[in-house]
């Protein structure tokens, strides 16, 4: 330990320094920066009705939902840009945000107005035709922000005359869509206990739906509905039930042995009790909404701590699961758990998609599909969440499920999984879903420590295997058979997500700056654009004045350390 | 030279509070006056008095607050800071954190790491995490995550090893990451991080 000279000066400093008991009163007079909106002019936006939101799947003009529509297909119905003219795509405009950091935003477009968000919760309203800004809102961030994986934000939801955003300090804000001024702000949860928001909310029937991050901090996860008008909490669904033990499943959804020591877990349960209060189970991405049955479908992330199962016996319900609840009241409907008692953080993050699928008898039924971090696409029956099939592995799964050890066990896929948060896109005409993959060989290390009260709680570490090659894929999976239709390798692991269009195209970007269009049927690359910074955000499409645009953020990625930028780039074919 | 023991310091501090707390409460000296005590170790101009005392000027607000909270609760143990934090209430800690976070990080004039050390550090950075996933691209940190760029090399080295052997126990996640990093890599990281000059990159965030 260092030694210190305790001089007279220090003694008197101690005395004077702490003389006033109400230290904070003096300091509180310091100016506190308020949330700030810089307005150039009002955004000429009309109120967005529920009918418009419900009809988004057939709407070529607007892009009203983060994942395109309530089914979350990310299938844009316009064909103006198609396989024959995509080669002529050129930037129509580039908008530069003030924040040069990871972009994961999906632009939302209403008429001529586009809404984008950046890291650290800035929101911009910009002219979708010209790229000029209408207004810029900066959230007043609280001091404590305990996010995993970067200060990201994935975009706004729009409803009526407001836009909604979740913030890193776990608040939900509602802004005037025209002026960008703050209408209301609600505390979602306590950032000091590890709660934060990066997902875009979903707006439906006057409700704003949002989950929470925090699976790396020992939170108790949830999905909530807030009143769009007032910000009042309408219902809360705990993603972790008070009895989280489950059925003691020994194999995962694909039939692989997870090497659980059930006897040891049962003994731990007796000693420690149910771990539900700090069991994690974040929800990172938007729920899909089945308007007919008034049910929502979302996936729940990993248990806390990520790699150490010894202190959280049981299946850890509903972590690593597809879950459905009632839209009106948040009541549980059904769930399906992919990996019980996960100790690899190969959880469920990418947003589920509602499509009709063929069941085991070849009958067409309403389905739900999800691209797991395992690297499999899972196909479910929407009625009861049951699994119909799972796809061929899109990535190498060598060593799955070797248990983590203190020295480290090699296993694939790595910590970021075979599919990360990146949304898939589906083309229902072709019966294909498009996923972007990662290949990152790592060793899995376990290290036990007790709940640290909201601090980072991994229960170990993931370590890149030195000298090993990393890469990515773009993969098309036939969800009616589970077979891979085509697969294209990319030089870097993929993160960002896909957009499919009725023009027979699939768009997705890469960490080195390339943004490409693929032939939806064959996977041939039909067009490429170099953006100069990582294209790691999900693309969107819209049409203004009879002209179709493709738009994407190029801001790089913090989690994979891809080159940062601050560009929103819109393309037209001319 | 005097080794301050936790106990002696604690008693002294409490006494100071008791004797002077009410007498001088009416005075409202400015903020700089209020936090003068901190300057005796953390430096008048933000340059700490020795290399084991970290820079707190310009450090991130949430991080500063949580450290004071943890020194007080004992989750982070330090014979000097523990007794100091013991007398602070949550509002005080938040105010102090806000105050120091707004001051300019001083330049400690530490040399940038040589090619070999930088390469070693870079490989360690990419091995777990990567570090930049949380500490951000220029190791400027944000919110509850510490700025590391331009911090004292000795302090960084000591505190990473303390995470590693869990003598610094207030962030098990950082302990796990350090456990997965070799002591040689930690030495390289400390040298590399200390030598980063990042003024040009600040201000892109919140």
XYZ file of C-alpha atoms in Angstrom:
780
model
C 0.000 0.000 0.000
C 1.135 3.522 -0.727
C 2.006 5.790 2.147
C 0.870 9.367 2.603
C 2.264 12.387 4.299
C -0.358 13.610 6.704
C 0.493 17.264 6.950
C -1.207 20.094 8.737
C -2.747 21.073 5.446
C -4.465 17.729 5.106
C -5.753 17.872 8.630
C -7.344 21.256 8.170
C -8.604 20.240 4.757
C -10.359 17.305 6.330
C -11.998 19.610 8.802
C -12.999 22.342 6.408
C -13.803 20.014 3.584
C -16.535 18.217 5.408
C -17.765 21.003 7.575
C -21.112 21.374 5.901
C -23.303 18.364 6.489
C -25.496 19.325 3.560
C -22.780 19.103 1.009
C -25.162 18.146 -1.722
C -27.209 21.288 -1.274
C -24.302 23.455 -2.191
C -23.367 21.261 -5.083
C -26.904 20.837 -6.330
C -26.927 24.443 -7.443
C -24.631 23.401 -10.276
C -26.460 23.606 -13.559
C -27.913 20.299 -14.719
C -28.236 20.013 -18.477
C -31.847 19.404 -19.434
C -33.063 17.270 -22.279
C -32.603 19.433 -25.335
C -34.379 19.670 -28.636
C -32.811 21.646 -31.454
C -35.527 22.542 -33.903
C -34.947 23.761 -37.424
C -38.593 23.490 -38.381
C -41.622 21.348 -37.636
C -41.641 17.918 -39.209
C -44.608 17.789 -41.594
C -45.983 14.540 -40.245
C -49.586 13.380 -40.011
C -50.914 11.443 -37.048
C -50.363 7.679 -37.417
C -53.493 5.590 -36.891
C -53.807 2.020 -35.623
C -55.186 1.062 -39.049
C -52.046 2.353 -40.711
C -49.878 0.473 -38.244
C -51.920 -2.714 -38.716
C -51.688 -2.435 -42.496
C -47.931 -1.818 -42.611
C -47.172 -5.138 -44.302
C -48.897 -3.898 -47.463
C -47.728 -0.285 -47.248
C -45.040 0.662 -49.789
C -44.833 4.303 -48.797
C -44.090 4.128 -45.100
C -41.844 2.017 -42.878
C -43.781 2.151 -39.628
C -42.263 -0.602 -37.490
C -38.697 -1.488 -36.567
C -39.234 -4.860 -38.181
C -41.491 -3.611 -40.957
C -44.855 -4.818 -39.664
C -46.418 -6.543 -36.660
C -45.425 -9.945 -38.069
C -41.834 -8.663 -38.121
C -41.103 -10.158 -41.537
C -38.989 -7.189 -42.631
C -40.499 -7.930 -46.046
C -41.015 -4.663 -47.932
C -43.854 -4.975 -50.461
C -42.490 -2.515 -53.081
C -40.876 -3.795 -56.304
C -39.612 -0.629 -57.933
C -36.082 -1.547 -56.914
C -35.662 -5.151 -58.015
C -33.201 -7.706 -59.308
C -33.025 -6.028 -62.717
C -32.207 -2.459 -61.632
C -30.602 -2.832 -58.209
C -27.195 -2.403 -59.833
C -28.087 1.255 -60.387
C -28.571 2.072 -56.684
C -26.775 5.312 -55.753
C -26.798 7.369 -52.563
C -29.657 9.894 -52.766
C -28.430 11.593 -49.613
C -26.267 11.014 -46.550
C -27.268 12.379 -43.184
C -24.535 12.777 -40.589
C -25.547 12.491 -36.954
C -23.674 14.229 -34.142
C -22.733 10.906 -32.565
C -19.935 8.817 -34.031
C -20.662 5.527 -32.287
C -22.404 2.217 -33.024
C -25.592 2.585 -35.074
C -28.244 -0.113 -34.639
C -31.236 2.036 -35.505
C -33.940 1.066 -37.960
C -35.241 4.239 -39.592
C -39.004 4.701 -39.204
C -40.610 6.529 -42.117
C -43.987 8.283 -42.116
C -44.733 10.137 -45.327
C -41.820 12.471 -45.889
C -40.443 12.214 -42.384
C -37.851 9.761 -41.143
C -36.937 9.110 -37.503
C -33.542 7.716 -36.570
C -31.799 7.289 -33.222
C -28.120 7.024 -32.311
C -26.029 5.697 -29.473
C -26.628 7.688 -26.260
C -30.289 8.258 -27.162
C -30.328 11.071 -29.642
C -33.362 11.185 -31.952
C -33.452 12.923 -35.321
C -36.420 13.742 -37.512
C -35.176 14.197 -41.055
C -36.624 14.779 -44.485
C -36.839 11.314 -46.060
C -36.438 12.826 -49.537
C -33.534 15.180 -48.972
C -31.846 14.125 -45.734
C -32.242 17.562 -44.140
C -32.918 17.669 -40.402
C -36.218 18.874 -38.960
C -35.257 18.466 -35.328
C -32.751 16.762 -33.021
C -33.557 15.550 -29.514
C -30.868 14.708 -26.936
C -31.969 12.716 -23.925
C -30.796 13.998 -20.550
C -28.989 10.897 -19.383
C -28.799 10.034 -15.705
C -25.334 9.331 -14.270
C -25.710 5.572 -13.938
C -26.028 3.521 -17.109
C -25.311 -0.183 -16.811
C -25.655 -1.488 -20.318
C -24.043 -4.498 -21.857
C -22.623 -4.370 -25.363
C -22.559 -0.661 -26.068
C -24.538 2.566 -25.708
C -26.771 1.501 -28.588
C -30.311 2.316 -29.483
C -32.411 0.448 -32.034
C -34.951 3.121 -32.870
C -38.309 4.662 -32.097
C -41.895 3.475 -32.284
C -44.550 5.813 -33.649
C -48.191 6.054 -32.573
C -50.643 8.905 -33.091
C -48.673 12.121 -32.944
C -45.854 10.840 -30.771
C -42.603 8.909 -31.122
C -41.324 6.714 -28.282
C -37.832 5.694 -27.223
C -36.344 3.614 -24.396
C -33.126 5.003 -22.880
C -29.869 3.675 -21.480
C -30.850 4.937 -18.038
C -34.030 2.839 -18.202
C -36.632 5.441 -19.052
C -39.340 5.588 -21.666
C -39.747 8.960 -23.377
C -42.563 10.225 -25.592
C -41.753 13.055 -27.999
C -43.990 15.212 -30.124
C -43.497 13.745 -33.606
C -43.762 17.218 -35.166
C -41.563 19.272 -32.870
C -39.376 16.809 -31.003
C -40.319 18.244 -27.634
C -40.613 15.931 -24.665
C -44.239 15.125 -23.801
C -43.730 12.662 -21.010
C -40.997 10.536 -19.478
C -41.514 7.442 -17.330
C -39.011 5.530 -15.183
C -39.029 1.950 -16.371
C -36.654 0.524 -13.782
C -33.583 1.159 -11.665
C -30.334 1.608 -13.655
C -28.285 1.086 -10.484
C -29.606 -2.488 -10.404
C -28.528 -3.146 -13.983
C -31.624 -2.235 -15.990
C -31.208 -0.367 -19.273
C -32.965 0.000 -22.622
C -31.582 -0.344 -26.122
C -34.526 -1.901 -27.958
C -37.079 0.022 -29.982
C -40.524 -0.128 -28.398
C -43.561 -1.551 -30.206
C -46.749 0.526 -30.420
C -50.153 -1.169 -30.661
C -53.701 -0.431 -29.468
C -52.638 2.595 -27.442
C -49.934 0.576 -25.701
C -46.183 0.959 -25.850
C -44.527 -2.426 -25.342
C -40.951 -2.688 -24.130
C -38.656 -5.269 -22.516
C -35.362 -4.627 -20.727
C -31.624 -5.331 -20.913
C -29.767 -6.578 -17.863
C -29.100 -10.300 -18.240
C -25.436 -9.500 -17.478
C -26.364 -7.746 -14.218
C -28.697 -10.059 -12.316
C -31.955 -8.267 -13.071
C -35.390 -9.869 -13.080
C -36.535 -9.388 -16.662
C -39.904 -8.252 -17.945
C -42.022 -7.098 -20.841
C -44.281 -4.158 -20.058
C -47.085 -2.188 -21.621
C -47.310 1.561 -21.027
C -50.164 3.867 -21.935
C -49.150 5.799 -25.071
C -51.070 8.865 -23.936
C -49.859 9.139 -20.332
C -46.870 6.867 -19.834
C -48.687 4.957 -17.109
C -47.824 1.282 -16.629
C -50.689 -0.908 -17.890
C -49.273 -4.362 -17.276
C -46.061 -6.156 -16.437
C -45.061 -9.674 -17.408
C -42.126 -11.091 -15.423
C -39.987 -13.133 -17.791
C -38.857 -15.030 -14.701
C -41.714 -16.694 -12.799
C -41.428 -17.223 -9.051
C -41.078 -20.924 -9.708
C -38.333 -20.969 -12.304
C -37.317 -24.624 -11.914
C -39.182 -26.204 -14.851
C -38.957 -29.849 -15.908
C -35.206 -30.483 -15.420
C -34.649 -30.918 -19.158
C -31.386 -32.684 -19.939
C -31.367 -32.046 -23.697
C -31.791 -28.867 -25.740
C -34.447 -28.198 -28.393
C -32.354 -29.988 -31.025
C -31.822 -33.075 -28.865
C -28.235 -32.391 -27.785
C -27.177 -33.423 -24.291
C -26.432 -30.370 -22.133
C -24.510 -32.402 -19.513
C -26.476 -31.092 -16.581
C -25.789 -32.486 -13.146
C -29.413 -32.622 -12.059
C -28.659 -34.146 -8.647
C -26.238 -31.324 -7.818
C -28.753 -28.757 -9.021
C -31.506 -30.239 -6.877
C -29.231 -30.142 -3.868
C -28.374 -26.506 -4.631
C -32.068 -25.679 -4.962
C -32.711 -27.079 -1.511
C -29.884 -25.028 -0.075
C -30.306 -21.754 -1.989
C -33.977 -21.660 -2.922
C -35.368 -20.506 -6.234
C -33.037 -17.929 -7.799
C -35.814 -16.016 -9.602
C -35.121 -12.581 -8.106
C -31.760 -12.133 -9.818
C -32.081 -14.610 -12.670
C -31.786 -12.199 -15.618
C -33.991 -12.976 -18.594
C -33.692 -9.708 -20.513
C -35.792 -9.055 -23.595
C -33.646 -7.299 -26.198
C -35.897 -7.037 -29.206
C -39.441 -6.258 -30.256
C -42.320 -8.648 -29.732
C -44.269 -9.764 -32.799
C -47.982 -8.970 -32.519
C -50.676 -11.371 -33.725
C -53.531 -8.924 -34.246
C -56.101 -11.679 -34.743
C -55.515 -13.595 -31.538
C -54.369 -10.465 -29.603
C -51.229 -12.215 -28.496
C -47.625 -11.135 -28.623
C -44.544 -13.307 -29.129
C -41.076 -12.458 -27.897
C -37.875 -14.229 -26.932
C -36.236 -14.081 -23.514
C -32.456 -13.856 -23.070
C -29.909 -15.591 -20.872
C -29.962 -16.332 -17.157
C -27.651 -14.394 -14.791
C -24.827 -14.985 -14.229
C -24.125 -15.992 -17.817
C -21.615 -18.810 -17.395
C -22.050 -19.986 -13.819
C -25.003 -22.305 -13.294
C -23.991 -23.543 -9.849
C -25.878 -20.795 -8.024
C -29.003 -20.864 -10.157
C -30.373 -24.415 -10.101
C -33.281 -25.448 -12.324
C -34.328 -24.797 -15.914
C -34.265 -21.056 -15.206
C -37.637 -20.410 -16.806
C -38.352 -18.508 -19.070
C -34.779 -17.704 -20.035
C -33.737 -18.789 -23.537
C -37.372 -19.223 -24.521
C -40.004 -18.140 -26.952
C -42.876 -16.734 -24.881
C -46.376 -15.652 -25.795
C -48.594 -13.452 -23.633
C -51.963 -11.792 -24.024
C -51.668 -8.308 -25.547
C -54.477 -6.857 -23.456
C -53.330 -7.884 -20.005
C -49.892 -9.500 -20.245
C -51.129 -12.898 -19.068
C -49.019 -15.929 -19.909
C -50.202 -18.017 -22.870
C -47.401 -20.438 -23.746
C -43.642 -20.804 -23.943
C -41.002 -23.037 -25.436
C -37.526 -23.225 -23.882
C -34.610 -23.813 -26.277
C -31.876 -24.346 -23.693
C -32.721 -25.086 -20.079
C -30.140 -23.923 -17.527
C -27.945 -22.203 -20.141
C -24.300 -21.745 -19.132
C -23.077 -20.515 -22.526
C -25.094 -17.334 -23.125
C -26.317 -18.875 -26.367
C -29.713 -17.410 -25.732
C -32.621 -16.054 -27.734
C -32.326 -12.474 -28.958
C -33.216 -12.021 -32.631
C -36.876 -10.953 -32.915
C -39.399 -13.692 -33.721
C -41.318 -13.578 -37.020
C -44.932 -14.610 -37.633
C -45.417 -16.505 -40.896
C -47.558 -19.380 -42.083
C -45.545 -22.582 -41.998
C -46.013 -26.207 -42.942
C -46.449 -28.398 -39.888
C -45.136 -31.953 -39.580
C -48.044 -33.281 -41.635
C -47.505 -30.737 -44.390
C -50.525 -28.722 -43.343
C -50.179 -24.915 -43.443
C -50.599 -23.436 -39.966
C -49.852 -20.062 -38.341
C -46.233 -20.272 -37.234
C -43.496 -18.368 -35.415
C -39.848 -18.560 -36.413
C -36.765 -17.484 -34.487
C -33.051 -17.412 -35.341
C -31.280 -18.642 -32.181
C -27.806 -17.724 -30.996
C -27.162 -21.443 -31.347
C -27.196 -20.948 -35.120
C -30.416 -22.876 -35.739
C -33.673 -21.414 -37.002
C -36.562 -22.702 -34.878
C -40.048 -23.124 -36.361
C -43.017 -23.155 -33.963
C -46.747 -23.611 -34.024
C -48.279 -20.278 -33.033
C -51.142 -21.910 -31.114
C -49.146 -23.475 -28.314
C -45.523 -22.378 -28.977
C -44.580 -26.020 -29.649
C -41.591 -26.738 -31.871
C -42.370 -28.035 -35.358
C -38.820 -28.267 -36.597
C -35.404 -26.703 -36.364
C -33.144 -25.902 -39.294
C -29.795 -27.329 -40.211
C -27.089 -25.517 -38.284
C -26.097 -22.338 -40.121
C -22.738 -22.250 -38.306
C -20.153 -24.658 -36.966
C -21.315 -26.083 -33.612
C -18.215 -28.095 -32.771
C -18.079 -28.964 -29.086
C -21.666 -27.975 -28.306
C -22.499 -28.357 -25.271
C -19.119 -28.692 -23.547
C -19.337 -27.318 -20.034
C -17.347 -24.164 -19.218
C -14.322 -24.777 -16.965
C -12.017 -22.451 -15.001
C -9.248 -23.090 -17.560
C -11.617 -22.606 -20.496
C -13.323 -25.076 -22.850
C -13.360 -24.449 -26.592
C -16.807 -24.465 -28.182
C -18.606 -23.075 -31.209
C -20.369 -20.810 -31.818
C -18.613 -18.156 -29.674
C -20.096 -15.719 -27.185
C -21.935 -13.710 -29.827
C -23.641 -16.830 -31.090
C -24.485 -17.951 -34.604
C -27.085 -15.166 -34.866
C -26.889 -12.166 -32.492
C -29.615 -9.537 -31.946
C -29.717 -9.054 -35.729
C -33.276 -9.410 -37.025
C -33.916 -11.950 -39.762
C -36.060 -11.068 -42.778
C -38.518 -13.487 -44.357
C -39.822 -13.803 -47.898
C -43.181 -15.580 -47.549
C -43.432 -16.014 -51.339
C -40.288 -18.110 -51.336
C -40.756 -19.602 -47.874
C -37.251 -18.437 -46.986
C -35.870 -16.624 -43.956
C -32.567 -14.752 -44.106
C -30.213 -14.744 -41.160
C -26.778 -13.188 -40.693
C -24.248 -15.335 -38.835
C -21.014 -15.187 -36.867
C -18.163 -17.658 -36.590
C -15.896 -16.802 -33.637
C -14.031 -19.670 -31.967
C -13.800 -19.036 -28.226
C -13.104 -20.744 -24.958
C -15.754 -20.660 -22.228
C -14.483 -19.975 -18.692
C -16.451 -20.304 -15.466
C -15.757 -18.402 -12.237
C -18.244 -18.256 -9.398
C -19.174 -15.106 -7.496
C -22.265 -14.091 -5.513
C -24.851 -11.555 -6.764
C -23.051 -8.193 -6.870
C -26.039 -5.868 -6.516
C -26.386 -4.606 -10.035
C -22.744 -4.850 -11.116
C -21.528 -6.804 -14.111
C -22.115 -10.488 -13.315
C -20.835 -12.850 -15.978
C -19.861 -15.851 -13.853
C -16.796 -16.237 -16.038
C -15.466 -15.058 -19.367
C -15.321 -15.818 -23.061
C -11.899 -15.762 -24.647
C -11.082 -15.568 -28.333
C -8.854 -18.469 -29.395
C -5.635 -16.789 -30.569
C -4.914 -17.206 -34.266
C -8.341 -18.634 -35.071
C -10.158 -17.366 -38.140
C -13.382 -15.376 -37.686
C -15.949 -14.830 -40.418
C -19.655 -14.563 -41.120
C -22.415 -15.841 -43.380
C -25.603 -14.682 -44.943
C -27.889 -17.708 -44.884
C -31.268 -18.383 -46.476
C -33.241 -21.089 -44.675
C -36.355 -22.809 -46.008
C -38.564 -22.734 -42.934
C -40.922 -25.342 -44.343
C -38.170 -27.949 -44.550
C -35.415 -26.642 -42.268
C -32.903 -26.918 -45.110
C -30.397 -24.225 -45.990
C -31.326 -22.866 -49.440
C -28.118 -20.899 -49.894
C -25.275 -19.524 -47.845
C -22.668 -16.845 -48.627
C -19.526 -16.377 -46.578
C -18.456 -12.881 -45.501
C -14.949 -11.868 -44.360
C -16.137 -10.627 -40.950
C -18.701 -11.898 -38.428
C -22.097 -10.414 -39.259
C -24.173 -8.128 -37.078
C -26.992 -5.797 -38.100
C -29.844 -7.667 -39.717
C -31.588 -8.084 -43.038
C -34.337 -6.594 -45.177
C -36.141 -8.611 -47.861
C -38.190 -6.970 -50.602
C -40.856 -8.006 -53.085
C -38.321 -6.967 -55.720
C -36.602 -10.309 -55.082
C -33.814 -8.786 -53.023
C -32.181 -9.160 -49.634
C -30.119 -6.291 -48.188
C -27.586 -6.561 -45.388
C -24.374 -4.823 -44.353
C -20.917 -5.857 -43.139
C -18.493 -4.659 -40.470
C -15.838 -3.561 -42.959
C -18.200 -1.044 -44.566
C -19.822 -3.010 -47.391
C -23.562 -2.868 -47.901
C -24.859 -5.451 -50.357
C -27.976 -6.600 -52.191
C -28.392 -10.340 -52.697
C -30.685 -12.207 -55.072
C -33.302 -13.593 -52.683
C -33.498 -16.901 -54.571
C -29.854 -17.648 -55.277
C -27.773 -15.516 -52.932
C -25.857 -13.947 -55.823
C -24.516 -10.527 -54.911
C -26.222 -8.061 -57.262
C -24.963 -4.747 -55.867
C -22.405 -3.497 -53.354
C -21.677 -0.117 -51.838
C -18.742 0.808 -49.624
C -19.918 3.015 -46.763
C -16.549 3.671 -45.117
C -17.790 2.577 -41.687
C -19.373 -0.671 -40.530
C -22.905 -1.217 -41.838
C -24.254 -2.941 -38.725
C -27.820 -1.663 -38.608
C -30.963 -3.213 -40.073
C -31.963 -1.648 -43.432
C -35.433 -0.252 -44.227
C -37.302 0.802 -47.397
C -39.963 3.368 -48.301
C -41.360 5.404 -51.154
C -41.777 9.178 -51.401
C -43.375 10.871 -54.429
C -43.376 7.653 -56.375
C -39.683 6.901 -55.821
C -38.441 3.946 -53.793
C -35.603 4.354 -51.307
C -33.448 1.893 -49.391
C -31.950 3.310 -46.190
C -29.390 2.051 -43.691
C -27.171 3.313 -40.876
C -23.379 3.051 -41.170
C -22.011 3.601 -37.677
C -19.959 0.483 -37.051
C -20.333 -1.646 -33.988
C -18.982 -1.390 -30.484
C -19.381 -5.049 -29.543
C -17.284 -6.348 -32.437
C -15.193 -3.170 -32.618
C -16.118 -2.452 -36.255
C -15.134 0.944 -37.624
C -17.401 3.668 -36.225
C -19.200 6.248 -38.296
C -22.212 8.537 -38.086
C -23.999 8.154 -41.413
C -27.567 7.425 -42.380
C -27.472 6.657 -46.109
C -30.531 6.574 -48.397
C -30.306 5.071 -51.882
C -32.395 5.345 -55.027
C -31.988 3.638 -58.410
C -31.246 6.256 -61.017
C 5.732 9.401 6.549
C 2.668 7.963 8.132
C 0.699 4.867 7.302
C -2.920 5.789 7.784
C -4.751 2.900 9.282
C -8.394 2.481 8.402
C -9.370 2.752 12.015
C -7.397 5.869 12.884
C -8.650 7.602 9.805
C -12.195 6.634 10.547
C -12.092 7.953 14.061
C -10.477 11.178 12.956
C -13.015 11.686 10.221
C -15.971 11.077 12.476
C -14.547 13.464 15.016
C -14.142 16.129 12.367
C -17.736 15.718 11.358
C -18.980 15.907 14.906
C -16.968 18.882 15.956
C -17.376 21.019 12.921
C -20.472 19.739 11.229
C -22.946 22.048 12.864
C -20.661 24.966 13.642
C -19.849 25.721 10.041
C -23.028 24.508 8.417
C -24.332 27.998 7.795
C -21.388 28.888 5.652
C -21.878 27.864 2.058
C -18.418 27.951 0.628
C -18.233 27.287 -3.065
C -17.922 23.820 -4.436
C -14.210 23.967 -4.930
C -13.942 24.685 -1.215
C -16.183 21.737 -0.375
C -14.119 19.232 -2.245
C -10.775 20.708 -1.233
C -10.073 17.661 0.852
C -10.031 15.449 -2.192
C -7.395 17.673 -3.767
C -4.888 16.810 -1.050
C -4.507 13.426 -2.665
C -6.195 13.655 -6.057
C -4.370 16.898 -6.840
C -4.995 20.640 -6.904
C -5.033 20.643 -10.689
C -6.307 17.119 -11.029
C -2.851 15.536 -11.077
C -2.789 13.139 -8.128
C 0.019 13.322 -5.608
C 1.349 9.885 -6.450
C 0.971 7.183 -9.059
C -1.214 4.940 -6.931
C -3.861 7.614 -6.587
C -6.143 7.701 -9.596
C -7.168 10.728 -11.623
C -10.756 11.621 -10.793
C -11.023 14.907 -12.724
C -12.997 14.241 -15.890
C -13.742 10.651 -14.862
C -17.271 9.498 -15.737
C -20.037 10.566 -13.399
C -21.788 7.244 -12.832
C -18.469 5.502 -12.278
C -17.337 8.054 -9.675
C -20.644 7.795 -7.858
C -20.588 3.998 -7.765
C -17.015 3.936 -6.454
C -17.919 6.269 -3.585
C -20.979 4.139 -2.896
C -18.841 0.991 -2.924
C -16.109 2.481 -0.720
C -18.823 3.340 1.761
C -20.488 -0.072 1.694
C -17.154 -1.863 1.813
C -17.732 -3.615 -1.511
C -14.521 -1.850 -2.558
C -12.031 -1.833 0.279
C -9.470 0.899 0.694
C -8.013 2.160 3.942
C -7.976 5.777 2.754
C -11.183 6.038 0.767
C -13.352 3.834 2.982
C -13.468 6.179 5.972
C -13.801 9.215 3.703
C -16.811 7.799 1.915
C -18.377 6.561 5.140
C -19.586 10.068 5.953
C -21.225 10.693 2.586
C -24.916 10.318 1.814
C -26.155 9.294 -1.608
C -26.945 12.862 -2.654
C -23.471 13.984 -1.599
C -21.899 11.247 -3.666
C -23.969 12.126 -6.700
C -23.069 15.793 -6.368
C -19.381 15.095 -5.915
C -19.444 12.747 -8.893
C -21.155 15.374 -11.039
C -18.640 17.985 -9.928
C -15.502 16.005 -10.731
C -16.883 14.584 -13.952
C -17.147 18.117 -15.354
C -13.492 19.006 -14.718
C -10.892 18.457 -17.403
C -8.887 15.251 -17.300
C -5.244 16.249 -16.738
C -2.422 15.238 -19.026
C -0.056 13.061 -16.997
C 2.472 13.115 -19.842
C 2.932 9.384 -19.879
C 4.660 8.125 -23.023
C 2.685 6.123 -25.558
C 3.474 2.414 -25.520
C 6.115 1.051 -27.867
C 5.118 -1.125 -30.817
C 5.670 -4.433 -29.024
C 3.773 -3.435 -25.910
C 0.955 -1.955 -27.994
C 0.655 -5.145 -30.030
C 0.527 -7.264 -26.908
C -2.062 -4.957 -25.375
C -4.153 -4.920 -28.532
C -4.285 -8.687 -28.586
C -5.324 -8.753 -24.928
C -7.988 -6.130 -25.645
C -9.507 -8.292 -28.379
C -9.178 -11.495 -26.392
C -11.895 -10.855 -23.811
C -14.864 -8.595 -24.213
C -13.364 -6.812 -26.179
C -12.533 -4.171 -23.575
C -13.804 -1.495 -25.968
C -17.284 -3.063 -25.923
C -17.703 -1.419 -22.534
C -14.874 1.108 -22.179
C -15.628 2.349 -25.717
C -13.443 2.943 -28.711
C -10.955 5.372 -27.179
C -11.147 3.938 -23.652
C -13.075 7.037 -22.664
C -15.714 4.939 -20.883
C -19.192 6.277 -20.223
C -21.742 6.368 -17.437
C -20.855 3.657 -14.935
C -17.845 2.458 -16.922
C -14.471 3.996 -16.132
C -12.307 6.047 -18.435
C -8.965 4.251 -18.648
C -7.120 6.343 -21.252
C -4.379 8.467 -19.682
C -4.854 7.081 -16.149
C -1.689 6.408 -14.108
C 0.043 3.273 -15.338
C 0.864 2.121 -11.795
C -2.689 2.576 -10.592
C -4.140 0.763 -13.598
C -1.717 -2.087 -13.120
C -2.476 -2.407 -9.411
C -6.222 -2.188 -9.780
C -6.362 -4.747 -12.623
C -4.329 -7.166 -10.515
C -6.652 -6.389 -7.602
C -9.641 -7.286 -9.743
C -7.799 -10.433 -10.725
C -7.169 -11.676 -7.186
C -10.523 -10.235 -6.073
C -8.976 -7.951 -3.472
C -10.952 -5.394 -5.466
C -14.314 -7.070 -5.160
C -16.771 -4.481 -6.414
C -17.113 -5.752 -9.935
C -17.069 -9.534 -10.345
C -17.467 -9.115 -14.108
C -14.178 -7.196 -14.327
C -12.611 -9.781 -12.007
C -13.647 -12.568 -14.363
C -12.205 -10.727 -17.358
C -8.918 -10.098 -15.545
C -8.794 -13.720 -14.410
C -8.911 -14.646 -18.101
C -6.044 -12.218 -18.832
C -2.433 -13.118 -17.981
C -0.362 -10.896 -15.634
C 2.027 -10.135 -18.526
C -0.887 -8.960 -20.646
C -2.153 -6.869 -17.749
C 1.232 -5.158 -17.495
C 1.128 -4.380 -21.219
C -2.452 -3.127 -20.957
C -1.555 -0.763 -18.112
C 1.322 0.740 -20.081
C -0.710 1.010 -23.273
C -3.804 2.551 -21.662
C -1.743 5.026 -19.628
C -0.112 6.315 -22.804
C -3.335 7.044 -24.700
C -4.055 10.720 -25.417
C -7.693 11.060 -26.354
C -8.644 14.740 -26.038
C -9.280 14.920 -29.778
C -11.912 12.196 -29.621
C -14.001 13.368 -26.704
C -17.439 14.908 -26.970
C -19.052 12.481 -29.398
C -21.366 10.986 -26.854
C -24.130 11.986 -24.528
